[in-house]
PDB file of C-alpha atoms in Angstrom:
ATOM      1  CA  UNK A   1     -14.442  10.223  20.149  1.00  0.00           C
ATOM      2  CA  UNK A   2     -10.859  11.632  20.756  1.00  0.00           C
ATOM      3  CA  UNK A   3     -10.837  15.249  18.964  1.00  0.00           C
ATOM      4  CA  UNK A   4      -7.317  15.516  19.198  1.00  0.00           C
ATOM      5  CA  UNK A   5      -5.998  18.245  16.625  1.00  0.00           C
ATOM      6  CA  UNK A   6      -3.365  16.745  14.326  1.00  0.00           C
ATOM      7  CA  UNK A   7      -1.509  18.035  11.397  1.00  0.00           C
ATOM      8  CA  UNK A   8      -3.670  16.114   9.146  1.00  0.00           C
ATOM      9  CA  UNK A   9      -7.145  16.194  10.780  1.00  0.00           C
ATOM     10  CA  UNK A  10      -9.300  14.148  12.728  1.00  0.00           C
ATOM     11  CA  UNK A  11      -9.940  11.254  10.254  1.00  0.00           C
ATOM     12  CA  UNK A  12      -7.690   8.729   8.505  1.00  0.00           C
ATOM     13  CA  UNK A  13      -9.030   6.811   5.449  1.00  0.00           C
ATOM     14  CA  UNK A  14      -6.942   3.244   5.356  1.00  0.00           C
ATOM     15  CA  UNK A  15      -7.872   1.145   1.923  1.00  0.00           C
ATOM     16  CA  UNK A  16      -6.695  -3.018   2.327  1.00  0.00           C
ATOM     17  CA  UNK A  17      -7.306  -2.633   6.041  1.00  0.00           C
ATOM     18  CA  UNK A  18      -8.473  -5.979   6.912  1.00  0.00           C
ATOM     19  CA  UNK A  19      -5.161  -6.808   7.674  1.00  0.00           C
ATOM     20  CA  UNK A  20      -1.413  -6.555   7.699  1.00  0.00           C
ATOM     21  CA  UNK A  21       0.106  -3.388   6.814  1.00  0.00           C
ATOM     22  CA  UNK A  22      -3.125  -1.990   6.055  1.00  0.00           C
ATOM     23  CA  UNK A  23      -4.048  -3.306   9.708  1.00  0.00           C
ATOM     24  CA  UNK A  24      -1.106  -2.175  10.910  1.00  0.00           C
ATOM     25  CA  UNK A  25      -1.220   1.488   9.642  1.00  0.00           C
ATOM     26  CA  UNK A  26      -4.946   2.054  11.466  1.00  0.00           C
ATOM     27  CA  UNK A  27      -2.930   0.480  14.980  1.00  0.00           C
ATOM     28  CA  UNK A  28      -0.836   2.829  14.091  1.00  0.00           C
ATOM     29  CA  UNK A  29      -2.674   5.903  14.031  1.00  0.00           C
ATOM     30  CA  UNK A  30      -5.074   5.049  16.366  1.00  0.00           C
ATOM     31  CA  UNK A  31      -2.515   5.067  18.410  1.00  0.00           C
ATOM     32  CA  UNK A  32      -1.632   8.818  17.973  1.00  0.00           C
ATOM     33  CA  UNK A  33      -5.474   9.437  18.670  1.00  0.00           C
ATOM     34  CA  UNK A  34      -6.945   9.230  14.726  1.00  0.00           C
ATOM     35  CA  UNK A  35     -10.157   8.222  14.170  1.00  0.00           C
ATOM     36  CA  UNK A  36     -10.066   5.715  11.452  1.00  0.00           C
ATOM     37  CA  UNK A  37     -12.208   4.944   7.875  1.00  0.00           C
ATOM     38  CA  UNK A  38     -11.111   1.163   7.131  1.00  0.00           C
ATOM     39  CA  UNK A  39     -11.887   0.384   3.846  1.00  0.00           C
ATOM     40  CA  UNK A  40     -11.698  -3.567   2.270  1.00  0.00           C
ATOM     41  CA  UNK A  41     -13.585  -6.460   0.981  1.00  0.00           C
ATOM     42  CA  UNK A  42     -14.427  -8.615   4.068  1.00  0.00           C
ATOM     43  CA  UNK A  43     -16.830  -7.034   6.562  1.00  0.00           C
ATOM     44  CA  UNK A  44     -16.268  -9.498   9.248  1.00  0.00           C
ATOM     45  CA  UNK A  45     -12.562  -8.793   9.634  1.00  0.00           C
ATOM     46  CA  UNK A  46     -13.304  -4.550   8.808  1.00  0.00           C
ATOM     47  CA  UNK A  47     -15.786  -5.243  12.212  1.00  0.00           C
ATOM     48  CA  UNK A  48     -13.197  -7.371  14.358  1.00  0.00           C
ATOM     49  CA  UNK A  49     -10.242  -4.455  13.889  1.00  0.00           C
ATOM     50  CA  UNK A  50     -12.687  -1.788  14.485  1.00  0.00           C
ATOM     51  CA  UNK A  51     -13.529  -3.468  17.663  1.00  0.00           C
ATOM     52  CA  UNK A  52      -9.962  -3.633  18.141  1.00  0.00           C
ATOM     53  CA  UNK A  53      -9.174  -0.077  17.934  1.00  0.00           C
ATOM     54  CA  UNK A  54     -12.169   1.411  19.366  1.00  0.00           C
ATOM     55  CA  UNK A  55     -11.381  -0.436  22.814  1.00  0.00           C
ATOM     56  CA  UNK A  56      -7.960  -0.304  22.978  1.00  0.00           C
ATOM     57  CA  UNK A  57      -7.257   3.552  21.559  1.00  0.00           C
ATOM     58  CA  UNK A  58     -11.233   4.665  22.447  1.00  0.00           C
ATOM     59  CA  UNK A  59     -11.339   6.562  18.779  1.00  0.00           C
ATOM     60  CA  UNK A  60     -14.445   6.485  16.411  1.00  0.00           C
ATOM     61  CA  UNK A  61     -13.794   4.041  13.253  1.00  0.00           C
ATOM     62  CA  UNK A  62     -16.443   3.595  10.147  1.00  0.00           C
ATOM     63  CA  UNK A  63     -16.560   0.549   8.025  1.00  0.00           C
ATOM     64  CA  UNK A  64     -16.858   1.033   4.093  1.00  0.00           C
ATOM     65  CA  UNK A  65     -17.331  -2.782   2.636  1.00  0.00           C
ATOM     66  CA  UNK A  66     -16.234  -2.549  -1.299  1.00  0.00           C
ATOM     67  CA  UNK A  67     -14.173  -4.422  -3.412  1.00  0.00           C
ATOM     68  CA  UNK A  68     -11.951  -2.305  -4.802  1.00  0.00           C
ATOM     69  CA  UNK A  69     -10.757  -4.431  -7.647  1.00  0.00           C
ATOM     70  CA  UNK A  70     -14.176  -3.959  -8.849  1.00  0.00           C
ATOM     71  CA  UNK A  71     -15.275  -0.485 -10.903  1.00  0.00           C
ATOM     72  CA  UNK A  72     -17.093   2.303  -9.490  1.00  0.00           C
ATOM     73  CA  UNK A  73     -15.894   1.913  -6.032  1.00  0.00           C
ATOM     74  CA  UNK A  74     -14.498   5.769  -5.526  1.00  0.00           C
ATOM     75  CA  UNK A  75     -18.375   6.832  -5.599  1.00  0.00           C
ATOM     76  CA  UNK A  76     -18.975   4.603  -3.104  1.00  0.00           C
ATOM     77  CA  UNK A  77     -16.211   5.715  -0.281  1.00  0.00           C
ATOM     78  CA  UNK A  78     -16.899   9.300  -1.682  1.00  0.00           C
ATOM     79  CA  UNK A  79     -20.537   8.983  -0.247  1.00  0.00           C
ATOM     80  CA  UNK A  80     -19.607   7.377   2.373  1.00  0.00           C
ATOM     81  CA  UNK A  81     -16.847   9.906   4.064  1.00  0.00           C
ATOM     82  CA  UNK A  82     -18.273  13.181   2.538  1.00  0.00           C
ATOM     83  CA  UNK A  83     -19.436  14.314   6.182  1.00  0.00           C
ATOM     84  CA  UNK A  84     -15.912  13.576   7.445  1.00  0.00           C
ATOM     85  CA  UNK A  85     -13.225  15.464   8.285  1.00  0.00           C
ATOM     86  CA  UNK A  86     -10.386  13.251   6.394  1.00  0.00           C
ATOM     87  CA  UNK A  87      -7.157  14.914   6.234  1.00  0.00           C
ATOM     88  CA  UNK A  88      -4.979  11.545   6.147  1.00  0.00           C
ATOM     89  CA  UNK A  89      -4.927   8.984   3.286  1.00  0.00           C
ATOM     90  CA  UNK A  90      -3.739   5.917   3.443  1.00  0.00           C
ATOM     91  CA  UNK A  91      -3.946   4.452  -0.036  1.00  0.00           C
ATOM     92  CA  UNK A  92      -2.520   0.288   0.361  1.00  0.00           C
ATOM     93  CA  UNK A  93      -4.695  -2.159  -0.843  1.00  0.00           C
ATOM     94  CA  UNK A  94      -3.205  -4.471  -3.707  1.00  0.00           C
ATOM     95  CA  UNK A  95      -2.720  -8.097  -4.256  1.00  0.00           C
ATOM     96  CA  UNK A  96       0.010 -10.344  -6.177  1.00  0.00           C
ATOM     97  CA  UNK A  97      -0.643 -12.853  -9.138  1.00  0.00           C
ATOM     98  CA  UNK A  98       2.895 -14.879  -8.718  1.00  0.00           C
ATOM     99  CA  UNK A  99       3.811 -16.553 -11.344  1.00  0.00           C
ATOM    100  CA  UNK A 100       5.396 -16.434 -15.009  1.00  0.00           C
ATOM    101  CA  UNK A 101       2.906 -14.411 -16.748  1.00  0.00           C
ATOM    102  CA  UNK A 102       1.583 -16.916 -19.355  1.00  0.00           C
ATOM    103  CA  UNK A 103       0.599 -19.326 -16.488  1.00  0.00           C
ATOM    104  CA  UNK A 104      -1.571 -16.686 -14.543  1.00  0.00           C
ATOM    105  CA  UNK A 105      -4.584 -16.599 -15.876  1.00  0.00           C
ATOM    106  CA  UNK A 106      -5.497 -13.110 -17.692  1.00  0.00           C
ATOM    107  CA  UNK A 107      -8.889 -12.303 -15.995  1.00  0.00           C
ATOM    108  CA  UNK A 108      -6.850 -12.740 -12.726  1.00  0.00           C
ATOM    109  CA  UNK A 109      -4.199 -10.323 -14.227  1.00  0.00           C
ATOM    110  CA  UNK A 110      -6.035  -7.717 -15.158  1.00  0.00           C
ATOM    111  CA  UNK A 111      -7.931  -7.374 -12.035  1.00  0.00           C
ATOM    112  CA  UNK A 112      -4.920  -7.139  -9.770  1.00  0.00           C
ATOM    113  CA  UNK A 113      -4.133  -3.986 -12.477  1.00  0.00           C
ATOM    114  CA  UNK A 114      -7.021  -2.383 -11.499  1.00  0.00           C
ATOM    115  CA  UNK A 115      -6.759  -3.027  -7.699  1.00  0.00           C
ATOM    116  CA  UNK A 116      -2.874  -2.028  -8.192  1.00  0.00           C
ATOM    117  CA  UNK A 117      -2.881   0.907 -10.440  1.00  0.00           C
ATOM    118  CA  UNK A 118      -6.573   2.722 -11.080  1.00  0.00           C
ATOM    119  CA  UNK A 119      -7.668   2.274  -7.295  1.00  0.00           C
ATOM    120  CA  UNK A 120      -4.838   4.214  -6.153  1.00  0.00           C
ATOM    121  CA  UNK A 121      -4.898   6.926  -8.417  1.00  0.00           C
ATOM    122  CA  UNK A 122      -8.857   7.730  -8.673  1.00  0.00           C
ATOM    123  CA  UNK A 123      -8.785   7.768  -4.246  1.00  0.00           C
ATOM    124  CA  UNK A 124      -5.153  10.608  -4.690  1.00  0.00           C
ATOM    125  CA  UNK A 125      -6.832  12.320  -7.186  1.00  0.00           C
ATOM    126  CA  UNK A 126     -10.407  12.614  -4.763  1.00  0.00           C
ATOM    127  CA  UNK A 127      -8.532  13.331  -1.849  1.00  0.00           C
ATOM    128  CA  UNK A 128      -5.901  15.111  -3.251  1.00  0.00           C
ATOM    129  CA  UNK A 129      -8.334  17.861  -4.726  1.00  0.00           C
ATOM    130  CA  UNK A 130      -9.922  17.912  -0.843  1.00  0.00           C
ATOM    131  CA  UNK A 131      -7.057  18.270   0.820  1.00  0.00           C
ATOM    132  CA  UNK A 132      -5.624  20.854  -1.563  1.00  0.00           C
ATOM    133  CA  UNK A 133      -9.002  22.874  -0.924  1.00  0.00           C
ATOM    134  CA  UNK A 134      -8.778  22.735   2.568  1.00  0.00           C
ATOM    135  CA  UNK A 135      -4.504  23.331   2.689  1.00  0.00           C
ATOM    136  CA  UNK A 136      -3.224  19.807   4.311  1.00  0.00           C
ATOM    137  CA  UNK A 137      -2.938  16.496   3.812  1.00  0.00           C
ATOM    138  CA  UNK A 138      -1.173  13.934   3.850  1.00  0.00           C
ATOM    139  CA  UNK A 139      -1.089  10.753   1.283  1.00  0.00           C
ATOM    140  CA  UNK A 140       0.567   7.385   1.875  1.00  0.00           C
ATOM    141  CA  UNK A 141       0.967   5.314  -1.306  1.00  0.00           C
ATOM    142  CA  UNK A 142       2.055   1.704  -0.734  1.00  0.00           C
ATOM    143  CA  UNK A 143       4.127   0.117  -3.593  1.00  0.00           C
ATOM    144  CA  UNK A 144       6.859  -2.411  -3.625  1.00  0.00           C
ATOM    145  CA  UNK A 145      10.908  -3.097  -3.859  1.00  0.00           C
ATOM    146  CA  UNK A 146       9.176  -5.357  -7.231  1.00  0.00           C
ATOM    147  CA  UNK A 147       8.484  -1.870  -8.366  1.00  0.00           C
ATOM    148  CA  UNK A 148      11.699  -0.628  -8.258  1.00  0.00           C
ATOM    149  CA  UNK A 149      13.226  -3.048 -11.669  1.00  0.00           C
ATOM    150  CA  UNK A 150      11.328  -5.675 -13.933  1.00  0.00           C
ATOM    151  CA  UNK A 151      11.003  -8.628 -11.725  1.00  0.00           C
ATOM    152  CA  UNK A 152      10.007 -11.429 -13.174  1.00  0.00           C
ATOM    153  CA  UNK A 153       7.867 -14.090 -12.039  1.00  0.00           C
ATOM    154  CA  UNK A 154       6.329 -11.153 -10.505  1.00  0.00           C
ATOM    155  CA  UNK A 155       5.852  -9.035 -14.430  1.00  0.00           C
ATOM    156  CA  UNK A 156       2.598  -7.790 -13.741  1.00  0.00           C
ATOM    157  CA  UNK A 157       2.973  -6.846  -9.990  1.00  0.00           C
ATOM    158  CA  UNK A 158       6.152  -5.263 -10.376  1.00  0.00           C
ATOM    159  CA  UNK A 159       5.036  -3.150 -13.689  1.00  0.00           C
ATOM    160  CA  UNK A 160       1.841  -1.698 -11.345  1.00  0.00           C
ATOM    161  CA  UNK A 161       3.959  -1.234  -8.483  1.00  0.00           C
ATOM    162  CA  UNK A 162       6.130   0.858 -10.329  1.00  0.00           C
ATOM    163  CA  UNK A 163       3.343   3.449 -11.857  1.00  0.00           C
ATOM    164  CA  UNK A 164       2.434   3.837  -8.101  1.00  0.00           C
ATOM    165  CA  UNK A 165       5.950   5.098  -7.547  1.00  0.00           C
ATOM    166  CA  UNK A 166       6.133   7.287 -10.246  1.00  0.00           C
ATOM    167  CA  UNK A 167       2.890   8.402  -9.284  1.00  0.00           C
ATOM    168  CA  UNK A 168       3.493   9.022  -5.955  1.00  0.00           C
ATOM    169  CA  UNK A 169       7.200  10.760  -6.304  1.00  0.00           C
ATOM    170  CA  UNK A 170       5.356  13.041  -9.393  1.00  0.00           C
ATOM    171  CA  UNK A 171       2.324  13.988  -7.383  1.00  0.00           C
ATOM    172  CA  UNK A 172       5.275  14.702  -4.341  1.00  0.00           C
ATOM    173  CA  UNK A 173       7.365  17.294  -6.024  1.00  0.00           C
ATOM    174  CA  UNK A 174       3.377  18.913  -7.878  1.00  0.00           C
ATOM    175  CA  UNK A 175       1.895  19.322  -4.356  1.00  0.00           C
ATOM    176  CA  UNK A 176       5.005  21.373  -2.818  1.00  0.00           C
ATOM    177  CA  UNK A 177       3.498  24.311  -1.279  1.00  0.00           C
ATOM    178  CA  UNK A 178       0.120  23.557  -0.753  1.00  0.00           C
ATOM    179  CA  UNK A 179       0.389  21.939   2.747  1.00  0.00           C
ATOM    180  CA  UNK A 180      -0.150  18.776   1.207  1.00  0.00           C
ATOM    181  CA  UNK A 181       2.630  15.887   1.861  1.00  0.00           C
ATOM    182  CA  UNK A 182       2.898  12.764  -0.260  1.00  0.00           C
ATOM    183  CA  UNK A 183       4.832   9.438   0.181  1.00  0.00           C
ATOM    184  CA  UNK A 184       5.273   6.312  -1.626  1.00  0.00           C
ATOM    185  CA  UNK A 185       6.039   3.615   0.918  1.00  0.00           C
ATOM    186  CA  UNK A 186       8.048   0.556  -0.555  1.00  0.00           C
ATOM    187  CA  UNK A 187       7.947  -2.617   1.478  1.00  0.00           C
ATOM    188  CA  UNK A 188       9.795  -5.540   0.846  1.00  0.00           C
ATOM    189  CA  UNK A 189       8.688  -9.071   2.128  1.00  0.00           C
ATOM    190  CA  UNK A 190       6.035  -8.419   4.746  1.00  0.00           C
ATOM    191  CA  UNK A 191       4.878 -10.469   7.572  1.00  0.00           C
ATOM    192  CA  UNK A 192       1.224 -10.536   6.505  1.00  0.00           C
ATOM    193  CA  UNK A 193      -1.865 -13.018   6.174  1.00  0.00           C
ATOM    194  CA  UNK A 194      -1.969 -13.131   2.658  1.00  0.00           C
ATOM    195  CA  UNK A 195       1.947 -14.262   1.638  1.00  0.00           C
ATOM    196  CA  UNK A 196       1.816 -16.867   4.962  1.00  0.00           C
ATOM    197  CA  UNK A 197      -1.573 -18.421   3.465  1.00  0.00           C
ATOM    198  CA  UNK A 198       1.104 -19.483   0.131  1.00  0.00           C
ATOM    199  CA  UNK A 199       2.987 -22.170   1.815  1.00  0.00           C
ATOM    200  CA  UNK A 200       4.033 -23.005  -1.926  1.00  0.00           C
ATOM    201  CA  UNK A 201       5.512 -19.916  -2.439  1.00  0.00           C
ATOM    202  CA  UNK A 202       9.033 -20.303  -0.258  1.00  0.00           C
ATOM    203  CA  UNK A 203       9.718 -16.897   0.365  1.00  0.00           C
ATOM    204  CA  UNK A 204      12.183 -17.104   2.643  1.00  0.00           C
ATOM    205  CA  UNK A 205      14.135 -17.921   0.345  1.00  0.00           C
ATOM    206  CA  UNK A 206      14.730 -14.631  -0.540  1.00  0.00           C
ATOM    207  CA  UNK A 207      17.459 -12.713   1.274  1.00  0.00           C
ATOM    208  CA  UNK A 208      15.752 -10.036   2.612  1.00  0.00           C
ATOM    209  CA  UNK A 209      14.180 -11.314   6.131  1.00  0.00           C
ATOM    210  CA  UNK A 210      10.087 -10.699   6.285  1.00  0.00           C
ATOM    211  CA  UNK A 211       9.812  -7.442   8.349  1.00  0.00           C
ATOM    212  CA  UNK A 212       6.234  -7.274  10.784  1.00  0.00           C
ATOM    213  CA  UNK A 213       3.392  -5.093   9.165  1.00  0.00           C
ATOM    214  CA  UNK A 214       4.070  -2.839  12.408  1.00  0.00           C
ATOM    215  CA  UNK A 215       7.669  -2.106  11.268  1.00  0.00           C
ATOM    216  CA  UNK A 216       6.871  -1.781   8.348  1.00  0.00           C
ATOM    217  CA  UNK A 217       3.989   1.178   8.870  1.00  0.00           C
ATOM    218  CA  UNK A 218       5.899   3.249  11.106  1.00  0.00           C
ATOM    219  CA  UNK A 219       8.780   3.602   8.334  1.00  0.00           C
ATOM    220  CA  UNK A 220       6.095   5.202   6.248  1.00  0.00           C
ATOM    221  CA  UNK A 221       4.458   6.840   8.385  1.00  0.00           C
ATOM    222  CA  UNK A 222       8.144   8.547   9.535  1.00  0.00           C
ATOM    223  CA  UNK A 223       8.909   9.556   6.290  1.00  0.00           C
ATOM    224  CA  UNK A 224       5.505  11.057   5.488  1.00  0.00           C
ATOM    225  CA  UNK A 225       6.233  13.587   8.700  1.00  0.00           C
ATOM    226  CA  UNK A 226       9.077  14.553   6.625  1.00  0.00           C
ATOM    227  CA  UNK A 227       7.319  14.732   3.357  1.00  0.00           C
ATOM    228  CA  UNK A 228       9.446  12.088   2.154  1.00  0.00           C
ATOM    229  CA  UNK A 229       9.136  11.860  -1.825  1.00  0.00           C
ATOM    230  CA  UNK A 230       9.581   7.614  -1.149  1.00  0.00           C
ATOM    231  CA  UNK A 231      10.970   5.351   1.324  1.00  0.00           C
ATOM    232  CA  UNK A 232      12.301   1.579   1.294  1.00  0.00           C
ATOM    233  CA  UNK A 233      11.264   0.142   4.639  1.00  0.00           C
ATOM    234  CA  UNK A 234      14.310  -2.091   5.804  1.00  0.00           C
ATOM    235  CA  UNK A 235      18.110  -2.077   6.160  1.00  0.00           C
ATOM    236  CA  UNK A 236      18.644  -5.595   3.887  1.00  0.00           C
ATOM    237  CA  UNK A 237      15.916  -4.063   1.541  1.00  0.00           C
ATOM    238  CA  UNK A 238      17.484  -0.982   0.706  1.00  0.00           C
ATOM    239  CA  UNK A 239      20.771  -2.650   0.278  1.00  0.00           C
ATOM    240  CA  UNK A 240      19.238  -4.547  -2.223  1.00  0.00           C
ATOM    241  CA  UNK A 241      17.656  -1.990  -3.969  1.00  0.00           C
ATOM    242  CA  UNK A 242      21.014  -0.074  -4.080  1.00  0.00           C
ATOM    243  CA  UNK A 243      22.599  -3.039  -5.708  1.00  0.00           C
ATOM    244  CA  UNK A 244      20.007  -3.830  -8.139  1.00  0.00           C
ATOM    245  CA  UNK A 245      20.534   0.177  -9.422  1.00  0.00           C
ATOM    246  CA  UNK A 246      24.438  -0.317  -9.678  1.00  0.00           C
ATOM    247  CA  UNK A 247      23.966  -3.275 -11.462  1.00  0.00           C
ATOM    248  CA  UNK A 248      22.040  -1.654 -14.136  1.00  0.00           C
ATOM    249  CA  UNK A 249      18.196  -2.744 -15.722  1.00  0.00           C
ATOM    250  CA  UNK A 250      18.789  -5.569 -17.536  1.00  0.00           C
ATOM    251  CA  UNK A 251      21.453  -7.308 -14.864  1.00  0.00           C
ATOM    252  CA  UNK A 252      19.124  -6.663 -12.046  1.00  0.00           C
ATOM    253  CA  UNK A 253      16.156  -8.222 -13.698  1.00  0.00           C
ATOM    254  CA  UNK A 254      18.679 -10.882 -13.952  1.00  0.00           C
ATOM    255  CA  UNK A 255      19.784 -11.077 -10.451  1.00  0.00           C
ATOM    256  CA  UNK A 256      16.158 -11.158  -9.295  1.00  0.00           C
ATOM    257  CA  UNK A 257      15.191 -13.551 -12.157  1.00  0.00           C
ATOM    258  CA  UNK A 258      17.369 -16.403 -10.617  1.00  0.00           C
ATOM    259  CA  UNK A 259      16.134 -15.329  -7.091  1.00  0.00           C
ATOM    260  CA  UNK A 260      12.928 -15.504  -7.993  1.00  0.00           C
ATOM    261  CA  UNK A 261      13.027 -18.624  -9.977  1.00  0.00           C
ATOM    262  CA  UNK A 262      14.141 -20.429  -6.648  1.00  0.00           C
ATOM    263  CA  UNK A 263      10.689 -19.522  -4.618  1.00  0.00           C
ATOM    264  CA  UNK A 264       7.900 -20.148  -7.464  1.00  0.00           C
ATOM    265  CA  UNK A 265       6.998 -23.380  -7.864  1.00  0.00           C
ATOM    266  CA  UNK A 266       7.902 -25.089 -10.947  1.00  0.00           C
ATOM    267  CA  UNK A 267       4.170 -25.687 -12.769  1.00  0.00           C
ATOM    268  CA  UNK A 268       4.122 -21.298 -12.657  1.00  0.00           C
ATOM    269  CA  UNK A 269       7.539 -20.978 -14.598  1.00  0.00           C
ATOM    270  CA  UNK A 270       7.380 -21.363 -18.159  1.00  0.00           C
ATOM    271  CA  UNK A 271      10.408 -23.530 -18.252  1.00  0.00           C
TER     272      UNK A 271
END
């Protein structure tokens, strides 16, 4: 076990990491000698990057198996890291319903809210309070460019996206003081398992080129060092976000509207 002292603690929790950024973020760390929590659905792949980073960093990692779409999953994780000494969390899981919103069905929808929206703010709120108590912290919310204007074809995504900014940049500028950082981490398209298993969905035809989960994880964890209210991760991406504010709310819906409309298939629009 590396006991390294850090300016969070010993032990990061990561939620979504399975894989890609979530993945990435526990390389990450491990890296700078963290013992990692990996929290996610599938135990086989929690096992297989545990593996991973216990050989190649030699830091202690524990494996809590929920679903966190799924209610009463903060008791859970709360049990299972109470005799840890978490000072570092990671909060990314979340999943995408593409698709105009009438042709998504609305069990599928209102999951993803959960996952997107209630998930993140019951784990800040636990944490939070414990890292307030003990005077440091550090909290890494992962939301979305779709967050930053309605994006349609993306409605429901974009709309929980967004509450995790606001969330994030609030809870930012309430926790000055306390030794507590917060960040709200906005990638845009993201090398990752679960948009290269939609071969239907042609997002490169978007013009912001798919950044690696790796990239994409050191951004945030950069701008958490400097207690960063929120970040865009990507050159191209923050151009883009820039020019969707000077355009205004309703053209910039528009703008990514069209753009959007050109990588769902058609049997998800409604015309």
């Amino acid at each position: 076990m590396k006991d390294k002292k850090h300016k969070y603690g010993a032990w990061a929790l990561i939620t979504g990491a399975n894989s890609g950024i979530g993945a990435a973020f526990a390389d990450e760390l491990a890296k700078q000698g963290y013992n990692i929590a990996l929290v996610g659905r599938r135990a086989e792949a929690l096992r297989t990057t545990a593996q991973h980073l216990e050989s190649a960093h030699a830091i202690e990692t524990r494996l809590i198996v929920v679903d966190l779409s799924a209610p009463d999953t903060l008791a859970q994780i709360a049990d299972n890291t109470s005799d840890l000494d978490i000072g570092l969390l990671i909060s990314n899981a979340g999943d995408d319903a593409m698709g105009a919103m009438l042709r998504v069905d609305l069990s599928e929808l209102t999951q993803m809210l959960r996952l997107n929206t209630q998930t993140h703010l019951e784990l800040t709120h636990h944490f939070g309070r414990l890292f307030e108590k003990r005077g440091s912290g550090g909290i890494v919310l992962v939301s979305s460019t779709a967050g930053l204007q309605a994006t349609p074809f993306l409605g429901n995504y974009a709309g929980s996206k967004a509450y995790i900014l606001n969330l994030g940049m609030a809870l930012n500028y309430e926790m000055r003081g306390t030794g507590v950082d917060v960040t709200v981490l906005l990638p845009g398209p993201t090398k990752t398992p679960g948009l290269l298993e939609k071969p239907a969905i042609a997002i490169h035809a978007l013009p912001a080129p798919q950044m690696s989960a790796n990239a994409v994880a050191k951004v945030g964890l950069e701008a958490l060092a400097k207690n960063k209210p929120f970040v865009v991760a990507g050159r191209m991406n923050r151009l883009m976000a820039n020019a969707g504010a000077l355009f205004g709310k309703v053209q910039g819906r528009n703008m990514w509207g069209a753009l959007m409309k050109g990588v769902v298939p058609a049997e998800l629009r409604v015309r």
